[in-house]
Structures are given as C-alpha cells and as structure tokens.
GROMACS .gro file of C-alpha atoms in nm:
model
  244
    1MET     CA    1  -0.930 -24.293  11.250
    2HIS     CA    2  -0.822 -24.644  11.142
    3LYS     CA    3  -0.935 -24.672  10.783
    4GLN     CA    4  -0.663 -24.931  10.725
    5ILE     CA    5  -0.863 -25.187  10.926
    6PRO     CA    6  -1.066 -25.386  10.671
    7VAL     CA    7  -1.428 -25.453  10.759
    8GLY     CA    8  -1.427 -25.825  10.676
    9PHE     CA    9  -1.680 -25.926  10.942
   10SER     CA   10  -1.981 -25.799  10.751
   11GLN     CA   11  -2.248 -26.066  10.792
   12ARG     CA   12  -2.489 -26.186  11.057
   13ILE     CA   13  -2.329 -26.505  11.189
   14GLN     CA   14  -2.519 -26.768  11.385
   15LEU     CA   15  -2.343 -26.937  11.677
   16ALA     CA   16  -2.458 -27.277  11.550
   17TRP     CA   17  -2.265 -27.220  11.227
   18LEU     CA   18  -1.948 -27.140  11.421
   19GLU     CA   19  -1.999 -27.451  11.631
   20GLN     CA   20  -2.041 -27.663  11.317
   21THR     CA   21  -1.722 -27.519  11.167
   22ALA     CA   22  -1.520 -27.574  11.485
   23SER     CA   23  -1.659 -27.926  11.520
   24GLY     CA   24  -1.561 -28.015  11.165
   25PHE     CA   25  -1.209 -27.883  11.203
   26ALA     CA   26  -1.157 -28.041  11.545
   27GLY     CA   27  -1.282 -28.370  11.401
   28GLY     CA   28  -1.021 -28.370  11.126
   29ALA     CA   29  -1.244 -28.278  10.832
   30THR     CA   30  -1.080 -28.109  10.535
   31ARG     CA   31  -1.159 -27.757  10.425
   32THR     CA   32  -1.351 -27.896  10.127
   33GLU     CA   33  -1.559 -28.122  10.351
   34ILE     CA   34  -1.633 -27.843  10.599
   35GLU     CA   35  -1.725 -27.601  10.321
   36ALA     CA   36  -1.960 -27.857  10.165
   37GLN     CA   37  -2.127 -27.915  10.501
   38LEU     CA   38  -2.173 -27.540  10.552
   39GLN     CA   39  -2.321 -27.508  10.205
   40ARG     CA   40  -2.577 -27.776  10.293
   41ILE     CA   41  -2.662 -27.609  10.625
   42LEU     CA   42  -2.698 -27.260  10.477
   43LYS     CA   43  -2.862 -27.356  10.147
   44ASP     CA   44  -3.216 -27.302  10.275
   45LYS     CA   45  -3.129 -27.020  10.516
   46VAL     CA   46  -2.920 -26.760  10.332
   47SER     CA   47  -2.930 -26.627   9.973
   48VAL     CA   48  -3.207 -26.872   9.884
   49GLY     CA   49  -3.242 -26.868   9.506
   50GLY     CA   50  -2.949 -26.630   9.470
   51ILE     CA   51  -2.710 -26.664   9.175
   52SER     CA   52  -2.439 -26.417   9.274
   53PRO     CA   53  -2.101 -26.594   9.313
   54ARG     CA   54  -2.026 -26.368   9.611
   55GLY     CA   55  -2.367 -26.354   9.774
   56ASN     CA   56  -2.422 -26.338  10.148
   57ARG     CA   57  -2.401 -26.717  10.183
   58GLU     CA   58  -2.053 -26.726  10.031
   59LYS     CA   59  -1.942 -26.432  10.245
   60ILE     CA   60  -2.070 -26.606  10.559
   61ILE     CA   61  -1.888 -26.927  10.469
   62THR     CA   62  -1.568 -26.730  10.407
   63ILE     CA   63  -1.594 -26.575  10.755
   64LEU     CA   64  -1.660 -26.913  10.917
   65LEU     CA   65  -1.370 -27.082  10.738
   66LYS     CA   66  -1.126 -26.798  10.801
   67THR     CA   67  -1.215 -26.803  11.171
   68TRP     CA   68  -1.144 -27.172  11.230
   69VAL     CA   69  -1.001 -27.340  10.918
   70THR     CA   70  -0.811 -27.110  10.682
   71VAL     CA   71  -0.684 -26.873  10.949
   72PRO     CA   72  -0.399 -26.633  10.862
   73SER     CA   73  -0.068 -26.816  10.908
   74HIS     CA   74   0.043 -26.600  11.202
   75LEU     CA   75  -0.274 -26.699  11.389
   76GLU     CA   76  -0.240 -27.075  11.338
   77PRO     CA   77  -0.077 -27.131  11.681
   78LEU     CA   78  -0.361 -26.936  11.845
   79ARG     CA   79  -0.620 -27.143  11.655
   80ASN     CA   80  -0.441 -27.470  11.729
   81GLU     CA   81  -0.443 -27.386  12.099
   82ALA     CA   82  -0.813 -27.301  12.079
   83VAL     CA   83  -0.917 -27.641  11.942
   84PRO     CA   84  -0.862 -27.855  12.257
   85LEU     CA   85  -0.995 -27.568  12.468
   86TRP     CA   86  -1.314 -27.554  12.263
   87GLN     CA   87  -1.352 -27.933  12.277
   88ARG     CA   88  -1.354 -27.951  12.656
   89LEU     CA   89  -1.521 -27.621  12.744
   90PRO     CA   90  -1.872 -27.617  12.889
   91GLN     CA   91  -2.127 -27.481  12.644
   92ASP     CA   92  -2.156 -27.142  12.811
   93GLN     CA   93  -1.782 -27.073  12.770
   94ARG     CA   94  -1.741 -27.189  12.411
   95LEU     CA   95  -1.847 -26.852  12.275
   96ALA     CA   96  -1.525 -26.704  12.414
   97ALA     CA   97  -1.318 -26.927  12.185
   98HIS     CA   98  -1.514 -26.812  11.879
   99TRP     CA   99  -1.497 -26.453  12.004
  100GLY     CA  100  -1.119 -26.454  12.037
  101LEU     CA  101  -1.057 -26.607  11.695
  102ILE     CA  102  -1.303 -26.374  11.524
  103ALA     CA  103  -1.146 -26.070  11.691
  104ALA     CA  104  -0.792 -26.177  11.600
  105THR     CA  105  -0.889 -26.256  11.241
  106TYR     CA  106  -1.129 -25.965  11.193
  107PRO     CA  107  -1.018 -25.669  11.410
  108PHE     CA  108  -1.328 -25.478  11.295
  109PHE     CA  109  -1.528 -25.709  11.522
  110LEU     CA  110  -1.327 -25.583  11.820
  111VAL     CA  111  -1.376 -25.222  11.708
  112VAL     CA  112  -1.753 -25.274  11.730
  113THR     CA  113  -1.753 -25.471  12.055
  114ASP     CA  114  -1.509 -25.227  12.214
  115ALA     CA  115  -1.735 -24.932  12.125
  116LEU     CA  116  -2.034 -25.126  12.253
  117GLY     CA  117  -1.862 -25.228  12.576
  118ARG     CA  118  -1.752 -24.871  12.651
  119LEU     CA  119  -2.103 -24.734  12.595
  120LEU     CA  120  -2.261 -25.007  12.808
  121GLU     CA  121  -2.018 -24.935  13.091
  122LEU     CA  122  -2.089 -24.563  13.064
  123GLN     CA  123  -2.467 -24.560  13.037
  124GLY     CA  124  -2.603 -24.913  13.085
  125ARG     CA  125  -2.817 -24.912  12.771
  126VAL     CA  126  -2.721 -24.828  12.414
  127SER     CA  127  -2.879 -24.785  12.073
  128ALA     CA  128  -2.740 -24.919  11.748
  129ALA     CA  129  -2.702 -24.561  11.624
  130GLN     CA  130  -2.478 -24.472  11.919
  131VAL     CA  131  -2.252 -24.769  11.850
  132GLN     CA  132  -2.241 -24.688  11.479
  133ARG     CA  133  -2.135 -24.330  11.553
  134ARG     CA  134  -1.848 -24.452  11.773
  135VAL     CA  135  -1.739 -24.699  11.505
  136ALA     CA  136  -1.761 -24.429  11.236
  137GLU     CA  137  -1.528 -24.208  11.441
  138ILE     CA  138  -1.268 -24.484  11.419
  139MET     CA  139  -1.334 -24.633  11.075
  140GLY     CA  140  -1.476 -24.337  10.885
  141GLU     CA  141  -1.833 -24.273  10.774
  142ARG     CA  142  -1.894 -24.531  10.504
  143GLU     CA  143  -2.209 -24.727  10.432
  144THR     CA  144  -2.014 -25.055  10.431
  145VAL     CA  145  -1.894 -24.977  10.784
  146ALA     CA  146  -2.241 -24.879  10.907
  147ARG     CA  147  -2.401 -25.189  10.755
  148ALA     CA  148  -2.137 -25.422  10.898
  149ALA     CA  149  -2.172 -25.260  11.242
  150ARG     CA  150  -2.551 -25.314  11.234
  151ARG     CA  151  -2.505 -25.679  11.139
  152THR     CA  152  -2.247 -25.727  11.413
  153ILE     CA  153  -2.490 -25.586  11.668
  154ARG     CA  154  -2.764 -25.822  11.545
  155THR     CA  155  -2.514 -26.109  11.568
  156LEU     CA  156  -2.446 -26.025  11.933
  157VAL     CA  157  -2.821 -26.021  12.000
  158ASP     CA  158  -2.849 -26.363  11.833
  159TRP     CA  159  -2.568 -26.492  12.055
  160GLY     CA  160  -2.748 -26.373  12.367
  161VAL     CA  161  -2.475 -26.136  12.490
  162LEU     CA  162  -2.675 -25.826  12.398
  163ARG     CA  163  -3.041 -25.803  12.490
  164GLU     CA  164  -3.323 -25.587  12.367
  165THR     CA  165  -3.490 -25.378  12.637
  166ALA     CA  166  -3.854 -25.285  12.682
  167GLU     CA  167  -3.768 -24.952  12.519
  168LYS     CA  168  -3.756 -25.007  12.145
  169GLY     CA  169  -3.412 -24.968  11.990
  170LEU     CA  170  -3.219 -24.988  12.316
  171TYR     CA  171  -2.997 -25.277  12.421
  172GLN     CA  172  -2.834 -25.388  12.743
  173ALA     CA  173  -2.565 -25.641  12.825
  174ALA     CA  174  -2.642 -25.991  12.944
  175SER     CA  175  -2.474 -26.104  13.266
  176PRO     CA  176  -2.104 -26.173  13.201
  177VAL     CA  177  -1.996 -26.536  13.180
  178PRO     CA  178  -1.709 -26.635  13.415
  179LEU     CA  179  -1.423 -26.793  13.221
  180GLU     CA  180  -1.175 -27.048  13.348
  181PRO     CA  181  -0.809 -26.936  13.387
  182GLU     CA  182  -0.670 -27.123  13.085
  183LEU     CA  183  -0.937 -26.981  12.856
  184SER     CA  184  -0.886 -26.634  13.006
  185ARG     CA  185  -0.512 -26.656  12.936
  186TRP     CA  186  -0.576 -26.762  12.576
  187LEU     CA  187  -0.828 -26.482  12.526
  188ILE     CA  188  -0.574 -26.222  12.638
  189LYS     CA  189  -0.340 -26.342  12.362
  190ALA     CA  190  -0.623 -26.323  12.110
  191ILE     CA  191  -0.695 -25.963  12.208
  192LEU     CA  192  -0.329 -25.865  12.176
  193TRP     CA  193  -0.336 -26.002  11.822
  194ALA     CA  194  -0.668 -25.831  11.750
  195GLU     CA  195  -0.541 -25.493  11.866
  196GLY     CA  196  -0.220 -25.531  11.668
  197LYS     CA  197  -0.016 -25.454  11.977
  198PRO     CA  198   0.292 -25.642  12.094
  199ALA     CA  199   0.221 -25.534  12.452
  200ALA     CA  200  -0.043 -25.389  12.683
  201THR     CA  201  -0.096 -25.342  13.053
  202PHE     CA  202  -0.250 -25.632  13.240
  203SER     CA  203  -0.519 -25.405  13.382
  204SER     CA  204  -0.627 -25.287  13.035
  205LEU     CA  205  -0.646 -25.644  12.904
  206ILE     CA  206  -0.840 -25.789  13.195
  207ALA     CA  207  -1.096 -25.507  13.170
  208ASN     CA  208  -1.100 -25.475  12.791
  209PRO     CA  209  -1.441 -25.332  12.690
  210GLY     CA  210  -1.440 -25.553  12.381
  211LEU     CA  211  -1.466 -25.854  12.614
  212TYR     CA  212  -1.769 -25.720  12.799
  213PRO     CA  213  -1.967 -26.051  12.784
  214PHE     CA  214  -1.699 -26.232  12.984
  215LYS     CA  215  -1.544 -26.222  13.329
  216LEU     CA  216  -1.180 -26.323  13.300
  217ALA     CA  217  -1.022 -26.519  13.585
  218VAL     CA  218  -0.648 -26.484  13.543
  219THR     CA  219  -0.355 -26.323  13.723
  220PRO     CA  220  -0.016 -26.204  13.595
  221TYR     CA  221   0.131 -26.512  13.763
  222ASP     CA  222  -0.095 -26.737  13.550
  223LEU     CA  223   0.034 -26.566  13.236
  224LYS     CA  224   0.397 -26.641  13.328
  225THR     CA  225   0.338 -27.007  13.247
  226ASP     CA  226   0.266 -26.921  12.881
  227SER     CA  227   0.573 -26.948  12.658
  228GLN     CA  228   0.421 -26.700  12.411
  229LEU     CA  229   0.392 -26.424  12.671
  230GLU     CA  230   0.642 -26.224  12.870
  231ILE     CA  231   0.562 -26.023  13.184
  232THR     CA  232   0.752 -25.709  13.276
  233ARG     CA  233   0.692 -25.469  13.563
  234GLN     CA  234   0.638 -25.099  13.503
  235GLY     CA  235   0.649 -24.875  13.806
  236LEU     CA  236   0.545 -25.014  14.142
  237ASN     CA  237   0.236 -25.213  14.053
  238GLU     CA  238   0.172 -25.222  13.678
  239ASP     CA  239   0.241 -25.542  13.485
  240ILE     CA  240   0.303 -25.524  13.111
  241ILE     CA  241   0.203 -25.828  12.905
  242VAL     CA  242   0.422 -25.876  12.598
  243LEU     CA  243   0.335 -26.104  12.308
  244LYS     CA  244   0.658 -26.274  12.197
   0.00000   0.00000   0.00000
C-alpha cells in the first residue's frame, strides 16, 4: 500500500485545456496570463456560479498549471524538453507529452492507468469498479481515492484512449498510437520519474501497463544518446535504464 502518494489528480481534465496550457507556456506567456486565460475558458464550464475559493475550477487550473507551468523544480528539465517535442508533434501524438508530464507530476495518475492497463491486458474489458478496487489495494480505501479514480477514468474516456462498450459499465482500450523514437525516449524518462525509481529494466519500461494507449518505438541503443540516462547490462540480455 502506498498511502504516501498524494492523490492530486482529482478532477476531470479536458484535453483542450491541456493543449491551451501548453500552447500558452510554449508561446512565452506568463503564469498570470495563462491562469487568466484558463479562467476565461472554464468560467462557463466548471463551478458555474460557485463561490468556493477552492472549487473544482480552481483545482482544475492548479492541475493544468502544475503540469506545464509551475512544475516541481526537479521536473523542469523534463518539461523543458517536452515543449519543443509538443510543438512539432502530430496531433495524435501530443497526448503522450501531456501524459508523461501528468504522470511525473501526479504519480496517482500512473497508479490508475497502470491498474487499468494491467486489467485490460488480462481480460480485454474492464469496469470502473474493478479499476477502483486495484487502486484501493495500493492507495487504501478512501472516498477521495475512489472519487479521483472515477474522474481519472472519465478523463481517459474523454481523451479517447478508453472506450465504452455495448455492455453498460464496461470499457475497452482504443488502438495504441505509435510514437516516434524521440518522444518514446522522453516518455521513458517521465515514467521513471513517475514511479520514483532511479532505474528499471528496459523491458518493463517499454511494456509499462500505465502507457497502454501508446506503442513506444525505441531501443536501448536510442537511449544511449540521452545524457540523462545510463544503460547497464544485467545478465546476458537484460538492459537496465538508469536515470542520472
């Protein structure tokens, strides 16, 4: 059980809002300018008429800003590397940049997507209740955890990487999106940060269940070109990826 992992990612986040935040930051806008723009966008969509200083709208904006703008200091190099990637990526691969930054900033997101990915691999279709049970085994049975897990699942449906089936309450994965090598390499670093591990096997990273919507195209040789990574060999054929 990992009760020490804060929930953090507790709201239903639209992809368009992430795109707006990334666009503002990449364009050189200040935090104040980006926050004001997000307030205008969300004013008629979330917490309409609400007076709470920490309503859902403010929580959503906090998540958006912390993902791209006010990232934890140790993740600034990862974010800075993501900006030019995001700017040139085709639309269908941009989600991977948001995904990596969210996972690194909010490890709870990876807890949910990892549980979801494992269940999808095992049985093809899953219910929200099944995912919530897996998450509860890791995070503990708390209403805040259950609610955040439900909202994360709905977020993934909104993003199109989880699809409702004809059978009510059951979901299945969308077809994985192939990622280019440079983005795949960056995403591996993001997952190492998200898991709080300095190292992991290449095979476990490339097939990480928490990355189920994507098909990574990268080899250990590709990772050797990254100054932030170190590759060591364990046994005859297992490569260990180390985050420096």
